[in-house]
GROMACS .gro file of C-alpha atoms in nm:
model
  350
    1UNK     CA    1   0.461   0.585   2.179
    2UNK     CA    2   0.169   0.865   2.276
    3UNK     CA    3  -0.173   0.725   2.177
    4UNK     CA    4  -0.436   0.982   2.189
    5UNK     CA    5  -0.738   0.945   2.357
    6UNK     CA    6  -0.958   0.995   2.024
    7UNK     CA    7  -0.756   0.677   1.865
    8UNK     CA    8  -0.808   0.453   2.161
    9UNK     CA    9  -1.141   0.568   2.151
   10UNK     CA   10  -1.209   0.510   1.858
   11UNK     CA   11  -1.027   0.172   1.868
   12UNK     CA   12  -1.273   0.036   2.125
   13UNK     CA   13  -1.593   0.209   1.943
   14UNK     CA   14  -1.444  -0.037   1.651
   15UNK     CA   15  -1.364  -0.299   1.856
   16UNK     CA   16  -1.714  -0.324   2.037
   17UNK     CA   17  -1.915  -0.324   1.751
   18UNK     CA   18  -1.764  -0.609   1.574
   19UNK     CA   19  -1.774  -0.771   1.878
   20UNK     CA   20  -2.101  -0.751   1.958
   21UNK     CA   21  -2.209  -0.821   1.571
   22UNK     CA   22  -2.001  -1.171   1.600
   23UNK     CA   23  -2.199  -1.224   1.927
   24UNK     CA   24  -2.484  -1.172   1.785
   25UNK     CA   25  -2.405  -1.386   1.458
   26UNK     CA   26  -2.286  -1.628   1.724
   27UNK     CA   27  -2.594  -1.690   1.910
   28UNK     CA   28  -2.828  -1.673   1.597
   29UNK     CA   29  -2.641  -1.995   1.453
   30UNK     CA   30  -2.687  -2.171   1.778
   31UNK     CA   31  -3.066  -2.111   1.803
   32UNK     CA   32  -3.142  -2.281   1.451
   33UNK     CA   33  -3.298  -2.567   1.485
   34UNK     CA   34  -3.090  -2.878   1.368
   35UNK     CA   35  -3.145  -2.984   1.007
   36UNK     CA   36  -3.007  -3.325   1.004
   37UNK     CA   37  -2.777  -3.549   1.272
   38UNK     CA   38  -2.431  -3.363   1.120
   39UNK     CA   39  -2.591  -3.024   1.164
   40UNK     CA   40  -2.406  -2.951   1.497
   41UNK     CA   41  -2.100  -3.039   1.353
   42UNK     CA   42  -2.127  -2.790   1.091
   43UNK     CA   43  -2.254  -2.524   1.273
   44UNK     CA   44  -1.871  -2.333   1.357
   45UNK     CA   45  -1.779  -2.413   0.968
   46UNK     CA   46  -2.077  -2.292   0.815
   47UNK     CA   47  -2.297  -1.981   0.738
   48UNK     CA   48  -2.673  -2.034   0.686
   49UNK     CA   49  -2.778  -1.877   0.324
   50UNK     CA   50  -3.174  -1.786   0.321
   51UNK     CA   51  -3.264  -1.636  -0.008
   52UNK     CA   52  -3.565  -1.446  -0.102
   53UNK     CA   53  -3.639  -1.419  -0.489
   54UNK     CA   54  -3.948  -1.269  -0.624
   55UNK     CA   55  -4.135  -1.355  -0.286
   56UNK     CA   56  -4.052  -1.669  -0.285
   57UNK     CA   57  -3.868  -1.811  -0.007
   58UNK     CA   58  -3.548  -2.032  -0.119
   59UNK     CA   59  -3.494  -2.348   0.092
   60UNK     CA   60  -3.182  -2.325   0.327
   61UNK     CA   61  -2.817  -2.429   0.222
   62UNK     CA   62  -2.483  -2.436   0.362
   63UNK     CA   63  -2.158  -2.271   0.286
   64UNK     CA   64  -1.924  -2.462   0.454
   65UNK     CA   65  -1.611  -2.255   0.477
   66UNK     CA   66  -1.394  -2.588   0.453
   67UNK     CA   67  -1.524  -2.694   0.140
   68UNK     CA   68  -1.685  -2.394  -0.073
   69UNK     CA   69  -1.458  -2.305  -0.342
   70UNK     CA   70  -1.530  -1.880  -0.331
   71UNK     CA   71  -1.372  -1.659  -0.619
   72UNK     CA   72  -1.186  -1.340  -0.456
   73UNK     CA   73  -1.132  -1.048  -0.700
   74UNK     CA   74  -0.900  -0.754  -0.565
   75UNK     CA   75  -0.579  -0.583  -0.587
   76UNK     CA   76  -0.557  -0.160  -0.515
   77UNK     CA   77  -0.864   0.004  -0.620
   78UNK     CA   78  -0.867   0.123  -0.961
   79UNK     CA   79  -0.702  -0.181  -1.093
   80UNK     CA   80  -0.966  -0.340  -1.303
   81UNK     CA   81  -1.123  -0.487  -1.032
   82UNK     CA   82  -1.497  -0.393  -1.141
   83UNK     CA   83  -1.464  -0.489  -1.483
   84UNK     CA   84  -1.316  -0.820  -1.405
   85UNK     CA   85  -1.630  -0.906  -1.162
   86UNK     CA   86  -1.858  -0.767  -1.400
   87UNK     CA   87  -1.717  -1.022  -1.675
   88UNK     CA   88  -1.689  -1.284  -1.373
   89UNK     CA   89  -2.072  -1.178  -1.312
   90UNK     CA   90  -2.193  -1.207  -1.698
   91UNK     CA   91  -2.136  -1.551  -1.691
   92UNK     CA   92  -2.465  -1.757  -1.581
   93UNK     CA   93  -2.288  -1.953  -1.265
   94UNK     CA   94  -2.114  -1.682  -1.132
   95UNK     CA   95  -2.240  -1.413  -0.881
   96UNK     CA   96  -2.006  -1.180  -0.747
   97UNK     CA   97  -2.211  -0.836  -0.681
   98UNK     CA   98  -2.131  -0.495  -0.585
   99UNK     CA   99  -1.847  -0.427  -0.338
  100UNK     CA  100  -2.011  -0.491   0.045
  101UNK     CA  101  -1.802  -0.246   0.173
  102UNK     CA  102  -1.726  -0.415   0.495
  103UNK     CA  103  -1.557  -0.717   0.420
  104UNK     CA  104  -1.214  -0.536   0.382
  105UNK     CA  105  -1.274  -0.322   0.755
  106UNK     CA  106  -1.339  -0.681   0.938
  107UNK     CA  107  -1.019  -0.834   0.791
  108UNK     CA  108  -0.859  -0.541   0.891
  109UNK     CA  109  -0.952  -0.507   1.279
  110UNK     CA  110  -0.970  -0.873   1.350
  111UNK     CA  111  -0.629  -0.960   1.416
  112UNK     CA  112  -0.563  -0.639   1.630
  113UNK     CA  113  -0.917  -0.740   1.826
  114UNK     CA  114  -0.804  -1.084   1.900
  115UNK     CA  115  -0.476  -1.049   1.973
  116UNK     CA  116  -0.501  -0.713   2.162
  117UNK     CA  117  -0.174  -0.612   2.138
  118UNK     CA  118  -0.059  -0.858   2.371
  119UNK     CA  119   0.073  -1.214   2.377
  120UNK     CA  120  -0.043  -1.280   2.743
  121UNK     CA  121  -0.443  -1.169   2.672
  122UNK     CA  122  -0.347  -1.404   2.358
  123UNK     CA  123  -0.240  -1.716   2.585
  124UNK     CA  124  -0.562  -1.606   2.855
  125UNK     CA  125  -0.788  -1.675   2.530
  126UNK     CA  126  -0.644  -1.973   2.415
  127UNK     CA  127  -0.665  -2.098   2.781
  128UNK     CA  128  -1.028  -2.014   2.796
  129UNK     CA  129  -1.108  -2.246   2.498
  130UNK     CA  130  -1.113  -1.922   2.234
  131UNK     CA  131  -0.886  -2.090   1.991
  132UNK     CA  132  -0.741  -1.957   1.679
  133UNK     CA  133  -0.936  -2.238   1.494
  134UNK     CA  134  -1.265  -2.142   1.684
  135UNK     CA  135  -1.217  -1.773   1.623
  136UNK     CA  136  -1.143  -1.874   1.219
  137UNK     CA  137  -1.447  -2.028   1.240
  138UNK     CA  138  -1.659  -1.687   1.397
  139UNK     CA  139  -1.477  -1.516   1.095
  140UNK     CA  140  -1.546  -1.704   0.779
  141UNK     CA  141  -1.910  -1.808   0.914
  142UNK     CA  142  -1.941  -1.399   0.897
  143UNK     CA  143  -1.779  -1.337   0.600
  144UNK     CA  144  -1.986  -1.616   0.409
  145UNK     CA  145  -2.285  -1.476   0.496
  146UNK     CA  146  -2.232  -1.163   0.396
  147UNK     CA  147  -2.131  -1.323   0.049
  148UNK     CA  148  -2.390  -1.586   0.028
  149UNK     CA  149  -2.673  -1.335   0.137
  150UNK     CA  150  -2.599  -0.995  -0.056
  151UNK     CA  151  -2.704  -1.111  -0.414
  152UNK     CA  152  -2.879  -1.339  -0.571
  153UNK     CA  153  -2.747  -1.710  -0.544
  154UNK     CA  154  -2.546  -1.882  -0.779
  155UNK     CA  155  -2.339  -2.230  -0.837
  156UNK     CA  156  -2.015  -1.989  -0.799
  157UNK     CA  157  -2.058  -1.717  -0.503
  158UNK     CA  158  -1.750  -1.448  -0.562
  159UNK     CA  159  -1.657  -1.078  -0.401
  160UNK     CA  160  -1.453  -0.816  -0.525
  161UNK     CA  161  -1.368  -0.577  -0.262
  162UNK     CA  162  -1.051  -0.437  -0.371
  163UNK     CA  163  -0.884  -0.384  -0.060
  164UNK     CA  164  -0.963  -0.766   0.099
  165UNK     CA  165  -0.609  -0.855  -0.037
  166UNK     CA  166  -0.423  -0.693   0.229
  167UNK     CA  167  -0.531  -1.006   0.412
  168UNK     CA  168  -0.497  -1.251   0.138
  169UNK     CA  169  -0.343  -1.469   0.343
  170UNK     CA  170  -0.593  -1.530   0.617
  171UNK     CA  171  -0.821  -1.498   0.344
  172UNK     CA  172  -0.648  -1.815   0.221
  173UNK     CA  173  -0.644  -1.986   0.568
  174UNK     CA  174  -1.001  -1.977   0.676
  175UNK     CA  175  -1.144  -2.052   0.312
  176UNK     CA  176  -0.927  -2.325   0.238
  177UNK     CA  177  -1.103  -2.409  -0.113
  178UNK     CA  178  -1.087  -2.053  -0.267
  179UNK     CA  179  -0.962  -1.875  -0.562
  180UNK     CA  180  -0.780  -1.552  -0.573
  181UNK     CA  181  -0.809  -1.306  -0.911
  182UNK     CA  182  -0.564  -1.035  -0.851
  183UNK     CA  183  -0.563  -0.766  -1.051
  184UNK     CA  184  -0.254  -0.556  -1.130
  185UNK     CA  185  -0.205  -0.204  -1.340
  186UNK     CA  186   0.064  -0.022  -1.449
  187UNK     CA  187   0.081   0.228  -1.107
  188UNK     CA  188   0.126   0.539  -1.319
  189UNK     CA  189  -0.239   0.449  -1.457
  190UNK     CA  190  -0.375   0.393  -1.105
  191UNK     CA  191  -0.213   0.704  -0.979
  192UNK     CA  192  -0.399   0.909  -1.280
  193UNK     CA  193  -0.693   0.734  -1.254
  194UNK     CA  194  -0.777   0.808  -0.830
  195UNK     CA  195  -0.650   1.195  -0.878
  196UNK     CA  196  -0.833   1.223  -1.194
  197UNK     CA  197  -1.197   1.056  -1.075
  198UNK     CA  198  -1.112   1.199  -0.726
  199UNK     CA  199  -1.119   0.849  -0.574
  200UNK     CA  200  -1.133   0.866  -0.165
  201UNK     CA  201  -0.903   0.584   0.000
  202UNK     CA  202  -0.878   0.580   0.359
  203UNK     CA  203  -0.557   0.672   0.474
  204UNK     CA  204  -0.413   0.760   0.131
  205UNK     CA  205  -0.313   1.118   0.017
  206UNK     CA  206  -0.491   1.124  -0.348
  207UNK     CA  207  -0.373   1.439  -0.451
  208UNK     CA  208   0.006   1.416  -0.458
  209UNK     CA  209   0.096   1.213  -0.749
  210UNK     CA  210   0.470   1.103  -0.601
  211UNK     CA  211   0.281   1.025  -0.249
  212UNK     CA  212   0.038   0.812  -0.377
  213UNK     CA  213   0.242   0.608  -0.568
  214UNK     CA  214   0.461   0.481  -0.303
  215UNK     CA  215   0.144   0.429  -0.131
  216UNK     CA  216   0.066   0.179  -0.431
  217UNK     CA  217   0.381   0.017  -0.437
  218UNK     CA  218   0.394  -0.062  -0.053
  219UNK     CA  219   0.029  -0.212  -0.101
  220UNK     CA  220   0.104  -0.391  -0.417
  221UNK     CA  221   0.437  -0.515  -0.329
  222UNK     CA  222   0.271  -0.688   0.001
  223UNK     CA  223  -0.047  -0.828  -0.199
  224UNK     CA  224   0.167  -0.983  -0.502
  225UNK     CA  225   0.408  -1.112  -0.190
  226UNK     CA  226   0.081  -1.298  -0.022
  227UNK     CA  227  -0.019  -1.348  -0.402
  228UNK     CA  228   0.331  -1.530  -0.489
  229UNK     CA  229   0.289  -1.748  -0.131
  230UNK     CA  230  -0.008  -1.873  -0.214
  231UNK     CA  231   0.086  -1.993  -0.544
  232UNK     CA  232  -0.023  -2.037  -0.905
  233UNK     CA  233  -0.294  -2.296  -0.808
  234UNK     CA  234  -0.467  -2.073  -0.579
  235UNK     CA  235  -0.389  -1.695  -0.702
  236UNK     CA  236  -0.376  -1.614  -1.049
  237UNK     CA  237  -0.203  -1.209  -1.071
  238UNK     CA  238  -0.363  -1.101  -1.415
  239UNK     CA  239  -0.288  -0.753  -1.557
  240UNK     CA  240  -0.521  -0.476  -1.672
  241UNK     CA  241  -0.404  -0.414  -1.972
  242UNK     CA  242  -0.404  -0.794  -2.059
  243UNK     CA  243  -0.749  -0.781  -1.968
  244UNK     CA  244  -0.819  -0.545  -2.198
  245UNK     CA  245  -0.608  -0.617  -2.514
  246UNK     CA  246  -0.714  -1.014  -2.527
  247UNK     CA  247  -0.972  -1.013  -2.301
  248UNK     CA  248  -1.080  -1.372  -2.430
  249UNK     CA  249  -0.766  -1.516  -2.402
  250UNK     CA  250  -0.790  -1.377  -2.059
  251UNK     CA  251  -1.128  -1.497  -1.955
  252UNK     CA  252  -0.986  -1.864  -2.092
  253UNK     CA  253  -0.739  -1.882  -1.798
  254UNK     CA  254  -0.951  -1.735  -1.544
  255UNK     CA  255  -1.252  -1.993  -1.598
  256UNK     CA  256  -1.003  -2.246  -1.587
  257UNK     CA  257  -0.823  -2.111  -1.273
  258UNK     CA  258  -1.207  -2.111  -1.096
  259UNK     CA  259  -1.275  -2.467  -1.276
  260UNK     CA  260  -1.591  -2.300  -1.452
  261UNK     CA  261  -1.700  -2.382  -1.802
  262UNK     CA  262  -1.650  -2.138  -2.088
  263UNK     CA  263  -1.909  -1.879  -2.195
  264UNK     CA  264  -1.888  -1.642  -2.445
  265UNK     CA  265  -2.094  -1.388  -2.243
  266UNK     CA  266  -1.789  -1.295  -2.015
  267UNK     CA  267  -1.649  -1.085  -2.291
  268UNK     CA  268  -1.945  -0.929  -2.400
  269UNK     CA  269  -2.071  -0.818  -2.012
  270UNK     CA  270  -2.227  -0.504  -2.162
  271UNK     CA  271  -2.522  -0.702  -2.300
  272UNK     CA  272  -2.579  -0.844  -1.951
  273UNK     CA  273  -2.590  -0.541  -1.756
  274UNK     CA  274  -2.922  -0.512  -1.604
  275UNK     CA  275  -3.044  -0.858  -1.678
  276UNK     CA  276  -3.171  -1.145  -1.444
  277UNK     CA  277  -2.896  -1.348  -1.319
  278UNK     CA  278  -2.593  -1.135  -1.532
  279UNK     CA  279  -2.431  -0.797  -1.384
  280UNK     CA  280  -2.570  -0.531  -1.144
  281UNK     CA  281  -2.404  -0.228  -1.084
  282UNK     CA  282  -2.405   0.017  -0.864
  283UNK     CA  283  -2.530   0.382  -0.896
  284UNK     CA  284  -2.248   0.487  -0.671
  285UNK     CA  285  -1.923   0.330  -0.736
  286UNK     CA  286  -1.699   0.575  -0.950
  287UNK     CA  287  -1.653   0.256  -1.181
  288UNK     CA  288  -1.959   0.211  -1.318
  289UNK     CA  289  -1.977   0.404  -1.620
  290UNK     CA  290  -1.672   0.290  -1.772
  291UNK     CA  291  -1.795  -0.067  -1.694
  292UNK     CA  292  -2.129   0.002  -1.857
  293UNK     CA  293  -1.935   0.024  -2.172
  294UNK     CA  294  -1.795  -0.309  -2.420
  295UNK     CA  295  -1.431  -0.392  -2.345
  296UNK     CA  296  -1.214  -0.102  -2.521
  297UNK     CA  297  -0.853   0.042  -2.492
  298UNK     CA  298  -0.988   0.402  -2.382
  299UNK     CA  299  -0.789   0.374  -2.045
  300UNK     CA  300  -0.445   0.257  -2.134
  301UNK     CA  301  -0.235   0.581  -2.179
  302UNK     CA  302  -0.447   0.832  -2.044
  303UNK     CA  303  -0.159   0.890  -1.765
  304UNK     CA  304   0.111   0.930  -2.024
  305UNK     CA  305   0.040   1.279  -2.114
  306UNK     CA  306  -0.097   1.421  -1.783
  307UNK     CA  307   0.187   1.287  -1.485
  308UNK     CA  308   0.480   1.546  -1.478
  309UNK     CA  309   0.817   1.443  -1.664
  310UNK     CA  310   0.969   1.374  -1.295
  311UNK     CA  311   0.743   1.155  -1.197
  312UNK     CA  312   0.778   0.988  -1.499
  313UNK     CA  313   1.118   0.988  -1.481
  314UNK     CA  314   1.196   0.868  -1.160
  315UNK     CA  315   0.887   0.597  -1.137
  316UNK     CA  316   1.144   0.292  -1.078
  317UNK     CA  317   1.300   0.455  -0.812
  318UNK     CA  318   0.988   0.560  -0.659
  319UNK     CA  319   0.791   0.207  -0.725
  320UNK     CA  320   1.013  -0.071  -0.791
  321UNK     CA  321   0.730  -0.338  -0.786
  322UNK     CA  322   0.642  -0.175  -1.087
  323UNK     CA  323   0.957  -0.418  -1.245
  324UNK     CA  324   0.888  -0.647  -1.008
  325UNK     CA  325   0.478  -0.718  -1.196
  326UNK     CA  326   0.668  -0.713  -1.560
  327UNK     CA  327   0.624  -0.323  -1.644
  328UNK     CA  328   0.862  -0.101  -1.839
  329UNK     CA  329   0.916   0.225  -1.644
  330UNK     CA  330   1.117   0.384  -1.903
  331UNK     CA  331   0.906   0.432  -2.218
  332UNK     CA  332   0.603   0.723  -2.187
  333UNK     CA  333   0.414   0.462  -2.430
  334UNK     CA  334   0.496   0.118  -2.319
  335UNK     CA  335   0.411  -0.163  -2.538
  336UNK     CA  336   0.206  -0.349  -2.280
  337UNK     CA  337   0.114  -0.637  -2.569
  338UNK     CA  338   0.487  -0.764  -2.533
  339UNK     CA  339   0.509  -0.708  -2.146
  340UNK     CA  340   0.485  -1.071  -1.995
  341UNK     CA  341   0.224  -1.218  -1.776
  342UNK     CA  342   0.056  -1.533  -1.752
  343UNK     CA  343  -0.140  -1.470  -2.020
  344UNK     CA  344   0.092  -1.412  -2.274
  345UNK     CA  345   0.290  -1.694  -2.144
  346UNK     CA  346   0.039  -1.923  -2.238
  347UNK     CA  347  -0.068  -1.813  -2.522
  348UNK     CA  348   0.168  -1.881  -2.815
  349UNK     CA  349  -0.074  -1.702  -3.057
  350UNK     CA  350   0.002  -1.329  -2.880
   0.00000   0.00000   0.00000
């Protein structure tokens, strides 16, 4: 196969400068000075969280990637993602943030920088002491900064970058503790929704309706696959419109998925926007004015009337997952309340 001299280019741009920024990350965690007799022995497992608030300088902790019990929140973009985090965020132990935008691009160029395309550079490594556990290790001490350190702190540290579930499973492996909130929505929404608010995805043609929703189904059929892997215990697949409709009754299995108390604050987020320690948004995700508003049903059909009747009618050819998460493909107004999902499986009053 012909590989242009732009891509590998451009692969080894990409290549270098995570490199060098796990170098880096690398040498700054072995300069610390030792807090306690265990210290070296957590130094490959943990990321060091230094928190300024008002001025004042926090004391150091440790998020040890063995042991810290992180909240994930993704699924394709457009798929309720925000609002769940900003409901996540409303409650008082909970911090998830705004997207960081990078998590997702290291997932996604770390296996094809280790590896290198080639199974004897893989053995060289392993030979040379670099082993998969080690280079785990580089990874999640990364990643945990970036989540400790981009907000404010909080008893539950979460991140919803939408796209991070393409690598749900190694996700899974090097934060052994986690939780994962994946968010579904009827494609046919999601496909309206990016051509309507002109959403930009990397790689994926947002202008052709039929295009883009094979897109979603080949990215939500390998997510709810990693999803299904994982198990109940560790990913909990909750749907939009569930969300939505009996947003409560959601919120009730999520807190008890994360093992975090009940407050009544998750389903009223709009009263914490803006407030210390509840839900900051940003000025420049496409998301945020919906999410400024109180849960409502505004969203639910808006695709029905504006997809063309072929791409309507031939949706379960085009994206069978769409059967696969529970949806009907065949009605233009679907009664999502009796569509089944784990939250109207467990709650006998729905």
């Amino acid at each position: 196969m012909f590989v242009s001299q732009r891509t590998i280019s451009k692969f080894l741009a990409v290549a270098c400068g995570l490199l060098s920024l796990l170098t880096l990350f690398s040498l700054r965690l072995l300069s610390s000075p030792c807090k306690c007799l265990n210290e070296k022995a957590k130094d490959r497992d943990s990321a060091t969280v230094s928190t300024n608030i008002n001025g004042h300088s926090r004391s150091e902790e440790h998020v040890d990637r063995r042991y810290t019990p992180f909240i994930f929140v993704g699924g394709f973009p457009r798929s309720g993602t925000t609002l769940m985090r900003a409901m996540l965020d409303a409650h008082p132990d909970i911090r998830c943030g705004q997207e960081t935008r990078v998590i997702p691009k290291i997932l996604l160029n770390i296996p094809k920088i280790f590896n290198l395309f080639s199974e004897k550079e893989k053995n060289r490594r392993e030979e040379a002491g670099v082993t998969e556990d080690l280079l785990d290790s580089a990874v999640a001490a990364l990643i945990g900064e970036i989540i400790a350190k981009h907000g404010e702190p909080a008893p539950r540290l979460c991140n919803k970058d939408p796209l991070t579930f393409r690598n749900l499973s190694y996700l899974a492996r090097i934060f052994p503790k986690s939780k994962f909130i994946f968010m579904v929505r009827d494609g046919r929404a999601v496909v309206n929704s990016i051509i309507e608010r002109k959403i930009v995805i990397r790689g994926v043609n947002n202008h052709r309706p039929e295009i883009l929703l094979r897109t979603w189904n080949e990215a939500i059929r390998e997510m709810n696959a990693q999803c299904e892997k994982l198990g109940q215990a560790r990913c909990l697949r909750i749907p939009y419109e569930h969300l939505v409709l009996f947003p409560k009754e959601s919120m009730k299995i999520v807190l008890e998925f994360v093992d975090v108390t009940w407050n009544n604050a998750v389903i009223h987020h709009e009263t914490k926007i803006g407030k210390p320690g509840g839900v900051i948004l940003s000025s420049l995700e496409k998301s945020t004015d919906q999410v400024k508003e109180a849960i409502n049903l505004n969203a639910l059909y808006k695709w029905s009337d504006r997809l063309s009747p072929s791409l309507l009618e031939y949706t379960d050819r085009i994206a069978p997952a769409m059967k696969i998460l529970g949806y009907d493909t065949w009605k233009k107004w679907p009664d999502y309340r009796r569509m089944e999902s784990i939250v109207t499986k467990y709650n006998k009053y729905l």
